[in-house]
Coordinates of C-alpha atoms and ligand atoms in Angstrom, one line a residue:
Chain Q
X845 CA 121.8 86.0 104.5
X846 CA 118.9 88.7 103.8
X847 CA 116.2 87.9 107.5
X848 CA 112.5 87.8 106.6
X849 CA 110.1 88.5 108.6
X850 CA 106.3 87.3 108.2
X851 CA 104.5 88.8 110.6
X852 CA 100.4 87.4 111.5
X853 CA 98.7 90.9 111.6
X854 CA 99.5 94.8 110.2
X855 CA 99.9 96.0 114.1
X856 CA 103.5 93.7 114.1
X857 CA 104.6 94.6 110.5
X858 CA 104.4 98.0 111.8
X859 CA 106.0 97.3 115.0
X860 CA 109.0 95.8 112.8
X861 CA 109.1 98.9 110.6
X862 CA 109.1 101.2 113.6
X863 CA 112.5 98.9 115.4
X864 CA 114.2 98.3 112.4
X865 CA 115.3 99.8 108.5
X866 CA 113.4 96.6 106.4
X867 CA 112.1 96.5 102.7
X868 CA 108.5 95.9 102.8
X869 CA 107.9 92.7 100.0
X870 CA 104.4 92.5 98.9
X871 CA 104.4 90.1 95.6
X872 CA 107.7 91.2 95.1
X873 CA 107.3 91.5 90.8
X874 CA 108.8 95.2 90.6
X875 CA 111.4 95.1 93.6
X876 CA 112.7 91.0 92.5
X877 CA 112.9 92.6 89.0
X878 CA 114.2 95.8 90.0
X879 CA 117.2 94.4 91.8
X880 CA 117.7 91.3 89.9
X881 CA 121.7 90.7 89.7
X882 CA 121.6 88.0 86.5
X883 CA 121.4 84.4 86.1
X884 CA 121.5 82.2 89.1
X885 CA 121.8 85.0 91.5
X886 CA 119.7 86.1 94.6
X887 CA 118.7 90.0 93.9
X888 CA 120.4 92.3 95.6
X889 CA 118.1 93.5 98.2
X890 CA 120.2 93.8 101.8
X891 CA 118.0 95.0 104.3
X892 CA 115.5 92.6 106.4
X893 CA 112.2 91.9 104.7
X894 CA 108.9 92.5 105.8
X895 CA 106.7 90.0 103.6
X896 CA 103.0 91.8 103.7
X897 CA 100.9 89.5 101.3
X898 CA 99.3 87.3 103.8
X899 CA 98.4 90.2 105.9
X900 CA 94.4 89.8 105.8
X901 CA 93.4 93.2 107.2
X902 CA 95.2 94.6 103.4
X903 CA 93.4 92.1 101.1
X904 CA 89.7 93.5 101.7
X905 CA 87.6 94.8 99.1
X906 CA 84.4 96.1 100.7
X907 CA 82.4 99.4 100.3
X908 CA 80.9 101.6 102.8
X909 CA 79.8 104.9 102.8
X910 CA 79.5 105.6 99.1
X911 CA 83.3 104.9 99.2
X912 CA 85.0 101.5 97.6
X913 CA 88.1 100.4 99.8
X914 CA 90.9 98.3 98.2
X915 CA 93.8 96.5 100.3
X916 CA 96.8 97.4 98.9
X917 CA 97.8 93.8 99.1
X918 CA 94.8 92.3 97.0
X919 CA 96.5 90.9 94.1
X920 CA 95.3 91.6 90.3
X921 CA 93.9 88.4 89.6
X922 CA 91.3 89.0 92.6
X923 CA 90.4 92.3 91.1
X924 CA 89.7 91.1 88.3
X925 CA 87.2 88.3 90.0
X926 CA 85.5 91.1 92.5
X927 CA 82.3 91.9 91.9
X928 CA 82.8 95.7 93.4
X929 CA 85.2 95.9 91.0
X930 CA 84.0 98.4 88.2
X931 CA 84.6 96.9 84.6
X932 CA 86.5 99.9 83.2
X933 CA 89.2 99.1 85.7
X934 CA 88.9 95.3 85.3
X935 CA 89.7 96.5 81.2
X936 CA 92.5 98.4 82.6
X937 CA 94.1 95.3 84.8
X938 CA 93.1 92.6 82.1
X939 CA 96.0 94.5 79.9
X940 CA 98.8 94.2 82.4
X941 CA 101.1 91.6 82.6
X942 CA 100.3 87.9 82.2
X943 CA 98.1 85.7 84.6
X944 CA 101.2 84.1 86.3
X945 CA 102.7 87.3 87.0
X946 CA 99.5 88.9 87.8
X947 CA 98.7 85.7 90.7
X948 CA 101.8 87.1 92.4
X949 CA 101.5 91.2 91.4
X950 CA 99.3 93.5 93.9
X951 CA 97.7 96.8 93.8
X952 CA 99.6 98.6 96.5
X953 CA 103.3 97.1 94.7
X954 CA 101.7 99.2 91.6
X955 CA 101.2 102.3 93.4
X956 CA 104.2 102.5 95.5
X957 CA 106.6 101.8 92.8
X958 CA 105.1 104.9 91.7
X959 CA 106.4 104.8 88.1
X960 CA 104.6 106.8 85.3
X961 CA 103.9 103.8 83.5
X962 CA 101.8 101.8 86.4
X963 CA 99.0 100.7 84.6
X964 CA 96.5 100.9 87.5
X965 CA 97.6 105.1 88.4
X966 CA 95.2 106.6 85.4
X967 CA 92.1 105.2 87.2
X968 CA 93.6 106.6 90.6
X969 CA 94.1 110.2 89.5
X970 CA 90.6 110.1 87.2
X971 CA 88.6 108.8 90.4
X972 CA 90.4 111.3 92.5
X973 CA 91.6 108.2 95.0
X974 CA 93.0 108.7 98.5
X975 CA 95.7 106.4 100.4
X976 CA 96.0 105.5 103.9
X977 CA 99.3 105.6 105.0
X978 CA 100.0 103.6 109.0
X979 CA 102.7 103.6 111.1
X980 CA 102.8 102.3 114.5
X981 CA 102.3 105.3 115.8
X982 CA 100.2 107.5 113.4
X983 CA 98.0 106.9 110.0
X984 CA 97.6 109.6 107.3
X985 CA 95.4 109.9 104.4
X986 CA 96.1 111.9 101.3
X987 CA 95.2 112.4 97.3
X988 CA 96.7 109.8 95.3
X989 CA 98.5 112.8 93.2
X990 CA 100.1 114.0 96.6
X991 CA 101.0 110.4 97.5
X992 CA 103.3 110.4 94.4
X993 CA 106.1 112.9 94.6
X994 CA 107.5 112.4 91.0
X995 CA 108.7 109.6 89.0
X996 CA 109.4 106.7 91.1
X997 CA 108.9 108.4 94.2
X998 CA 106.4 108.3 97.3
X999 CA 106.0 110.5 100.3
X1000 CA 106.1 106.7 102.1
X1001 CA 108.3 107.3 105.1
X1002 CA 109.9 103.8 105.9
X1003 CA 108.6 103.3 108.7
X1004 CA 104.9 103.3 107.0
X1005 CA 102.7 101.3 105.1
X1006 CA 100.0 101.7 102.7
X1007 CA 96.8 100.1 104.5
X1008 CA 93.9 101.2 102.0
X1009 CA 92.9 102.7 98.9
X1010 CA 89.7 104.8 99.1
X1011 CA 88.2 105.6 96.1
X1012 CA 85.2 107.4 95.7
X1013 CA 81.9 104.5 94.4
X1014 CA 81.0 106.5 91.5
X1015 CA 80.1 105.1 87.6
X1016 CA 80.1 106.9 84.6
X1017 CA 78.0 106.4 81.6
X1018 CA 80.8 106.5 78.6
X1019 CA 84.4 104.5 79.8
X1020 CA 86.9 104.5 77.5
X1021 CA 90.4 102.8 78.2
X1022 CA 93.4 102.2 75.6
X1023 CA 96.7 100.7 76.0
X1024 CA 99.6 101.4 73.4
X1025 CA 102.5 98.8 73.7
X1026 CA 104.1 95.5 73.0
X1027 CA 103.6 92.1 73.7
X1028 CA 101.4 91.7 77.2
X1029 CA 103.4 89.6 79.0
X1030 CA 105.7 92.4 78.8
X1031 CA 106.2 94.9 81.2
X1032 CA 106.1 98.1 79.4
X1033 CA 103.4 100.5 78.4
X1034 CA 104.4 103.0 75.7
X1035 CA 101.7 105.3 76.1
X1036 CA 97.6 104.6 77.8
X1037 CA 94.7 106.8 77.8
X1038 CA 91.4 106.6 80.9
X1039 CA 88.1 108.9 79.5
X1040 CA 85.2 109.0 82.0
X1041 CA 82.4 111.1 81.6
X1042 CA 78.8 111.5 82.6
X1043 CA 76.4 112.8 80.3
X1044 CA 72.5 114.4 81.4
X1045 CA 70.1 114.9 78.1
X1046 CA 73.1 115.9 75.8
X1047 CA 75.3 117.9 78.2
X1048 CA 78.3 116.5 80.1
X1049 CA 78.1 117.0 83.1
X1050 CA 81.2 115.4 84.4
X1051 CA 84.5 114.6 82.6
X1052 CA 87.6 112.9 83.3
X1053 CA 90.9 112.3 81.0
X1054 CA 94.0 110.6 83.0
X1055 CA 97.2 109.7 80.7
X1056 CA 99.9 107.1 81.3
X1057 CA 103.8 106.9 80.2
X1058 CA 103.4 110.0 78.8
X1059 CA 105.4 112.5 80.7
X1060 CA 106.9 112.5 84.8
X1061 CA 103.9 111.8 86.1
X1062 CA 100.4 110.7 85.1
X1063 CA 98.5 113.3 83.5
X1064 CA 95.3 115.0 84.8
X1065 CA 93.7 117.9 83.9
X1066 CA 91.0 119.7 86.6
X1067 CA 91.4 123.1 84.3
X1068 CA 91.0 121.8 81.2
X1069 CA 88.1 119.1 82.3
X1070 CA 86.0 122.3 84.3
X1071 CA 85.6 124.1 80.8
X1072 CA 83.8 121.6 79.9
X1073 CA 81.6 120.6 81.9
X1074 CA 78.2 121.8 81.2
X1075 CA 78.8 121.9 77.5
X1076 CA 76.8 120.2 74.8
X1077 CA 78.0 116.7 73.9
X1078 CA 78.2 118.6 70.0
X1079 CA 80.1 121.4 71.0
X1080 CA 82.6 119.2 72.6
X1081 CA 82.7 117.0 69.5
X1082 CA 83.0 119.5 67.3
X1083 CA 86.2 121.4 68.9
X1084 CA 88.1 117.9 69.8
X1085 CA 91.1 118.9 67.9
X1086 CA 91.0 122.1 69.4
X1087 CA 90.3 120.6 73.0
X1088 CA 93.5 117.7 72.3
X1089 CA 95.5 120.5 71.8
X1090 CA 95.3 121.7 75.1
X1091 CA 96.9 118.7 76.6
X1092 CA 100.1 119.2 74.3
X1093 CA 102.2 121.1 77.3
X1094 CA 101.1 118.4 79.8
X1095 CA 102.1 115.7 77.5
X1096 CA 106.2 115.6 77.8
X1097 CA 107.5 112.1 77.4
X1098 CA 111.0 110.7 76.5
X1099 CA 112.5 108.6 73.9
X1100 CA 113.2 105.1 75.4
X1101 CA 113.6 101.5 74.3
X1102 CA 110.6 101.2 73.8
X1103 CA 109.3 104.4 71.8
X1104 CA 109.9 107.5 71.1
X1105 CA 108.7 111.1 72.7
X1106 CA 107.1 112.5 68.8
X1107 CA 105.1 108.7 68.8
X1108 CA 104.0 109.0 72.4
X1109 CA 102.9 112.7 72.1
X1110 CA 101.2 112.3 68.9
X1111 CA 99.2 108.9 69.5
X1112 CA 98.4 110.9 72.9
X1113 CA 96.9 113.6 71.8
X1114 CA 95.1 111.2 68.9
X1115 CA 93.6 109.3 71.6
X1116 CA 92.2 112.5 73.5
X1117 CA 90.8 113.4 70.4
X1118 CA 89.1 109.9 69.5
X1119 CA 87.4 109.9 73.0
X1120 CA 85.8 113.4 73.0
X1121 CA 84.6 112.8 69.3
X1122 CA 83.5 109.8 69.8
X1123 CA 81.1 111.0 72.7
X1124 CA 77.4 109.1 72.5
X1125 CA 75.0 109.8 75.1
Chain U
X268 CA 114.8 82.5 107.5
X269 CA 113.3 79.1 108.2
X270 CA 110.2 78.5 105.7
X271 CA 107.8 75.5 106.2
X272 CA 105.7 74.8 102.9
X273 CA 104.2 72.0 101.3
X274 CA 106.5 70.9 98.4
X275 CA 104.5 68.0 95.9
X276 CA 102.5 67.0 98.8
X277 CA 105.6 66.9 101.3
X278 CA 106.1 69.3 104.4
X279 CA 109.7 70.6 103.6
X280 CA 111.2 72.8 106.6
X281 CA 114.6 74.5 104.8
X282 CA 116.2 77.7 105.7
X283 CA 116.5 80.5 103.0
X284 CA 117.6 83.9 103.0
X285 CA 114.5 85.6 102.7
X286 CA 115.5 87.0 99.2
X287 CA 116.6 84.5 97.1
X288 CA 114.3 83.0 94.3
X289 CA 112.1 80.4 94.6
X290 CA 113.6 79.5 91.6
X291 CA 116.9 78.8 92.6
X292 CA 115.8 77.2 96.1
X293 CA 113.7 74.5 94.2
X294 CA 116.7 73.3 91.5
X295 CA 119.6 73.8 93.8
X296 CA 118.5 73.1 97.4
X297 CA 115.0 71.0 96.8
X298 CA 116.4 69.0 93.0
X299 CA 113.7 70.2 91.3
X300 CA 115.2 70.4 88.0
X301 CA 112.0 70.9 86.1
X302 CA 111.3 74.6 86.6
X303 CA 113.8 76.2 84.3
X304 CA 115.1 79.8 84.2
X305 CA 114.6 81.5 80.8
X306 CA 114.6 85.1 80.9
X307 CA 114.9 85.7 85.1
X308 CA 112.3 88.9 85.0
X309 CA 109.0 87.1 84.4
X310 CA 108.3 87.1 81.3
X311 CA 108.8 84.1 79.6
X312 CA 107.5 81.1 82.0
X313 CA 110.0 78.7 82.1
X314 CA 109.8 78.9 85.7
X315 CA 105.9 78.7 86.3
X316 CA 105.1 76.7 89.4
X317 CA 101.5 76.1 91.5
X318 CA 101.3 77.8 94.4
X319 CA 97.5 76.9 95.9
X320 CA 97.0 75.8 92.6
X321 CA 97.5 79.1 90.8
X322 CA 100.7 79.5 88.3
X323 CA 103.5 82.1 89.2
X324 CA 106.8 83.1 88.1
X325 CA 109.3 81.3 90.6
X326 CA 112.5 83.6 89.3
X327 CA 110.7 86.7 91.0
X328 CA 109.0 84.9 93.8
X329 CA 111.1 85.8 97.1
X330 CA 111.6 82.3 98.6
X331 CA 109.8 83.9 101.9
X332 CA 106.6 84.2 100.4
X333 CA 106.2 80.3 100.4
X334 CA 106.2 79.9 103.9
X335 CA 102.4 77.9 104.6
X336 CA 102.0 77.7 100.9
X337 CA 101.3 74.6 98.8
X338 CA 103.6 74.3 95.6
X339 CA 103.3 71.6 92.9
X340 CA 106.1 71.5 90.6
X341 CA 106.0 68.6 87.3
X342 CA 108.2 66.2 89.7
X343 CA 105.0 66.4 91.9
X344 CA 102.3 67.2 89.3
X345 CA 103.4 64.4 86.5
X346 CA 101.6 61.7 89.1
X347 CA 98.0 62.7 88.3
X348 CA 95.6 62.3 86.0
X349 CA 95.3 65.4 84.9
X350 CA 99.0 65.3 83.8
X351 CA 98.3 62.3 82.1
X352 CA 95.5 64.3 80.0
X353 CA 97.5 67.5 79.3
X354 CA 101.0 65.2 78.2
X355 CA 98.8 63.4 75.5
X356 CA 97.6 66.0 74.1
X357 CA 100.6 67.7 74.0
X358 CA 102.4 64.7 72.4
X359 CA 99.2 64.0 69.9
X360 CA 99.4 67.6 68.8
X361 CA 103.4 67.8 68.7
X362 CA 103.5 70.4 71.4
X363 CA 106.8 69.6 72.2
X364 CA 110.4 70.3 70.5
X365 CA 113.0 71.1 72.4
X366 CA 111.1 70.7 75.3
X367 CA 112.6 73.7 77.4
X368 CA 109.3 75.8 77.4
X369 CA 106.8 72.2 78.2
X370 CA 107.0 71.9 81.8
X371 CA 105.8 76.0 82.2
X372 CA 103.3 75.4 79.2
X373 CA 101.8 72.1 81.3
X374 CA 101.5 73.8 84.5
X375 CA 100.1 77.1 83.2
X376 CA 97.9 74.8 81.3
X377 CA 96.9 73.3 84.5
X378 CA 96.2 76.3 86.1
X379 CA 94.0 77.8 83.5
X380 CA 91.9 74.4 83.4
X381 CA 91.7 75.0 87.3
X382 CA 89.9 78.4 87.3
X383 CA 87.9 77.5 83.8
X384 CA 87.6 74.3 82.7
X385 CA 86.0 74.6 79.7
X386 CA 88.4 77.7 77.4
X387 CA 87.7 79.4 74.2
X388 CA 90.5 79.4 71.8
X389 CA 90.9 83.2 73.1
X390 CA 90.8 82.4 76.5
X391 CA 93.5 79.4 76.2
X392 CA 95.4 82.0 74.5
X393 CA 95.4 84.9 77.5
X394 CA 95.6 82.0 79.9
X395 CA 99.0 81.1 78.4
X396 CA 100.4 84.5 77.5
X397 CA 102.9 84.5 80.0
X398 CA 104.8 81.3 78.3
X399 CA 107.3 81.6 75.5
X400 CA 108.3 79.1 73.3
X401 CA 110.9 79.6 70.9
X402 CA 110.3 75.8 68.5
X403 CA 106.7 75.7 68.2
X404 CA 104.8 78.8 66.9
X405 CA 102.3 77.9 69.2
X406 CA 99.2 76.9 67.0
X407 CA 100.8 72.9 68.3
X408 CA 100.6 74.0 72.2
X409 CA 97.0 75.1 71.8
X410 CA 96.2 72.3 69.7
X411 CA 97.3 70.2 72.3
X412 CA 95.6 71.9 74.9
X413 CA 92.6 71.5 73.3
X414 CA 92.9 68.0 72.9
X415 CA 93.8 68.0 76.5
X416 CA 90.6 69.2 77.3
X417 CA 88.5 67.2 75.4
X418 CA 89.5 63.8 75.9
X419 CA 90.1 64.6 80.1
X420 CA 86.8 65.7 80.2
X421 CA 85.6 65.4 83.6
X422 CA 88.8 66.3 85.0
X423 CA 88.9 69.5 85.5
Ligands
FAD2599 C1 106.5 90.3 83.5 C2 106.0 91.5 84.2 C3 105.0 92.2 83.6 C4 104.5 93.4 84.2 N1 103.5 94.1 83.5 C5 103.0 95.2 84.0 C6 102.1 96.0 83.3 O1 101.6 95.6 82.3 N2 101.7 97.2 83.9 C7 102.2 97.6 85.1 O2 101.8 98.7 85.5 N3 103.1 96.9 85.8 C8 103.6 95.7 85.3 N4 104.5 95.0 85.9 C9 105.1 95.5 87.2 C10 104.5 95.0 88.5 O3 104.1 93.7 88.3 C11 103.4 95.8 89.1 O4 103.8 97.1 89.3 C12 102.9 95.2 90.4 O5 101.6 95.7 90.7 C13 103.8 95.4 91.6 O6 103.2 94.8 92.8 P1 104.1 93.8 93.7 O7 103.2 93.4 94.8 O8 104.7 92.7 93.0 O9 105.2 94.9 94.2 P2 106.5 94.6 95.0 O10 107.6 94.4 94.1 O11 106.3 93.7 96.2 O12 106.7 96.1 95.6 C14 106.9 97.2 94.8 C15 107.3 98.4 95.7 O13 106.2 98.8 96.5 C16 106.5 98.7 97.9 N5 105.3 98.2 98.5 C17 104.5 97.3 98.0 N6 103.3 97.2 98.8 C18 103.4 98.1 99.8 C19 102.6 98.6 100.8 N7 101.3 98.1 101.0 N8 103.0 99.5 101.7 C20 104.2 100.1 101.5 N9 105.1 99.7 100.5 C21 104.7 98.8 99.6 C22 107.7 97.8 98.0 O14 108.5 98.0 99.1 C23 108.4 98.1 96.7 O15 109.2 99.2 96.9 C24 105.0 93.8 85.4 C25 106.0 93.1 86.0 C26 106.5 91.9 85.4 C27 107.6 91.2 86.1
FES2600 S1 112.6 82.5 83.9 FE1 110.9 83.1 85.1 S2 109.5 83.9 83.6 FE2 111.3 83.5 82.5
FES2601 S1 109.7 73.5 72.5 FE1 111.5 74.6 72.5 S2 111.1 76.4 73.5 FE2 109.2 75.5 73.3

């Protein structure tokens, strides 16, 4: 018999994780899925579990600061009922699973599963989001892109947890998000796209592109987005194609079940386009 | 791991290893033979159950995430009125055929009505895109829901 654990506050989850190996269950729709074993059968998961979801110091959504903070163990359905919640990212969780699945499914399971595909990483890397990491003993915070050490994997060390998301409280005047893949209930994105950008008169002034499924790791460009900032919303327009092409070494995906690299790559770089011609101020 | 939830109004005190799913606790331990497994990964809804009212996916629910919860299953549900409402329109609309996908259908239905009780065709739509059904084609379940809605006004 696996133990459980349900412990009243973060200090004695923490306390558990520092005494003993466990599996930290927060809705438990990647790791249950993850480790199913087939009909019938309890998944194979072997080590104690910490359950987390009840823990009310990581379900608070408050800002302070000029700084939003997310608990890791808010679930999507409250996201998508917050009203600090910016719409761009309620667009973004309104295409992820379906509402069952998405009562039980929380923010922090998305980013510590870590996979390219996590629907919710593209707003991360565009806002330039930071993660508190606790243990017992110590808390650290660092860039979401740091956080995430490559497909699948975290820096997490097991006896830690993920306590906050910190996201910088900043809007942007043109939001575009796009989703490519099959039915919703589904798990599975084939390839998505995030476009932010601020625009002054008819200069941008800030830009951010953030790709999904699309290669090892979500795609962000600082280099590409710094040339150009400060140009003319025209001059952008008119040198899309040029501009998408520039994301074509960063774009490296694979052929899967569900679609293959020369579809992901080229409806990638379509997308890329789309937004930065389709600029309005 | 000993659990103490509410199951269909009842306090039920069982012990569970702390990873097996809710699912399989509620047919084989509890006799809740209405919550039927489909596809096991969430995706189909043959397995929805309320916890606190709100559907979820009992074949990925770890059964240690109940403990202090509330959960209705259609042994517990099929009492009240608003069952009543959503089973005729399901039967006036012919929402039913083989019957494997209704009792997921009536409680996502249910939990939908919960949050917003008056749906657009869209919205009843999203609210049961977790649910597959492999008889109906679907138009018959939203039909029915519809009808739900209408003549249980009040309920929800
Ligand atoms: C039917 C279905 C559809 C889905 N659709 C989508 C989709 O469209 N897009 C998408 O991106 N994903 C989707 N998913 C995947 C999944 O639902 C999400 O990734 C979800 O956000 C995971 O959260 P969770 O709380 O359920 O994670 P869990 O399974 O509980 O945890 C996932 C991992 O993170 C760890 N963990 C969780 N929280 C913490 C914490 N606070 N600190 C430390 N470690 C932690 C766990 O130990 C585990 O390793 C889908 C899943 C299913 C079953
Ligand atoms: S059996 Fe649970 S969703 Fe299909
Ligand atoms: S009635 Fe047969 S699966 Fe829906």
């Amino acid at each position: 018999m696996v133990k459980g654990y349900r412990p009243g506050t973060l200090q004695e989850a923490l306390e558990l994780l520092a005494q003993e190996t466990c599996t930290v269950m927060a809705g438990g729709t990647d790791l249950m899925v993850q480790r199913a074993r087939g009909f019938s059968l309890r998944p194979k998961l072997d080590r104690p579990l910490v359950f987390i979801e009840q823990l009310k110091e990581l379900k608070q959504i408050y800002k302070k600061d000029e700084t939003l903070h997310i608990g890791p163990c808010v679930t999507l359905t409250d996201l998508l009922g917050h009203p600090h919640i910016p719409e761009i990212f309620k667009q973004m969780i309104g295409r992820m699973a379906s509402p069952p699945t998405r009562n039980m499914a929380t923010l922090g399971g998305n980013i510590c599963n870590a996979s390219p595909a996590g629907d919710t990483l593209p707003w991360f890397y565009a806002m330039n989001a930071k993660v508190k990491l606790q243990s017992s003993a110590a808390e650290r915070t660092v860039p979401i892109d740091a956080f995430i050490s490559g497909p699948k994997k975290t820096i997490l060390g097991n006896n830690e947890i993920l306590a906050d998301i910190i996201i910088p409280d900043e809007t942007f005047e043109i939001n575009m998000y796009r989703k490519l893949g099959q039915r919703k209930g589904m798990s599975l994105t084939k390839a998505s796209f995030l476009g932010l950008a601020m625009i002054t008169g008819s200069t941008v002034t800030d830009i951010r592109i953030a790709l999904g499924s699309v290669a090892p790791r979500i795609v962000r460009s600082p280099e590409i987005e710094r040339t150009l900032k400060g140009k003319s919303i025209n001059d952008i327009r008119s040198s899309a194609g040029e501009i998408s092409q520039r994301y074509q070494p960063l774009i490296t995906p694979i052929d899967d079940a569900r679609s293959t690299a020369k579809y992901r790559k080229e409806a990638s770089l379509n997308l890329i386009r789309h937004f930065l011609e389709n600029m309005q101020p | 791991m000993i659990i103490e939830f509410n199951l269909n109004h009842e306090k039920t005190t069982i012990d569970v290893d702390a990873s097996a799913r809710v699912l399989d606790i509620l047919r084989d331990e509890l006799g809740m033979t209405s919550v039927k497994e489909g596809c096991g990964e969430g995706e189909c809804g043959a397995c929805i159950i309320l916890v606190d009212g709100r559907a979820m996916n009992s074949c990925i629910l770890p059964a240690g995430a109940l403990h202090g919860r509330s959960v209705l299953t259609l042994e517990g549900f099929k009492h009240t009125e608003r069952y009543k409402a959503i089973e005729a329109g399901f039967l006036k609309a012919g929402s039913v055929q083989c019957g494997f996908c209704t009792p997921g259908f009536v409680l996502a239905t249910e939990s939908l009505l919960n949050q917003n009780p008056r749906p657009s065709d869209e919205e009843i739509k999203e609210g049961l895109s977790g649910n597959l059904c492999r008889c109906t084609g679907y138009n018959m379940i939203i039909r029915g829901v519809r009808i739900a809605i209408e003549e249980g006004a009040g309920l929800w």
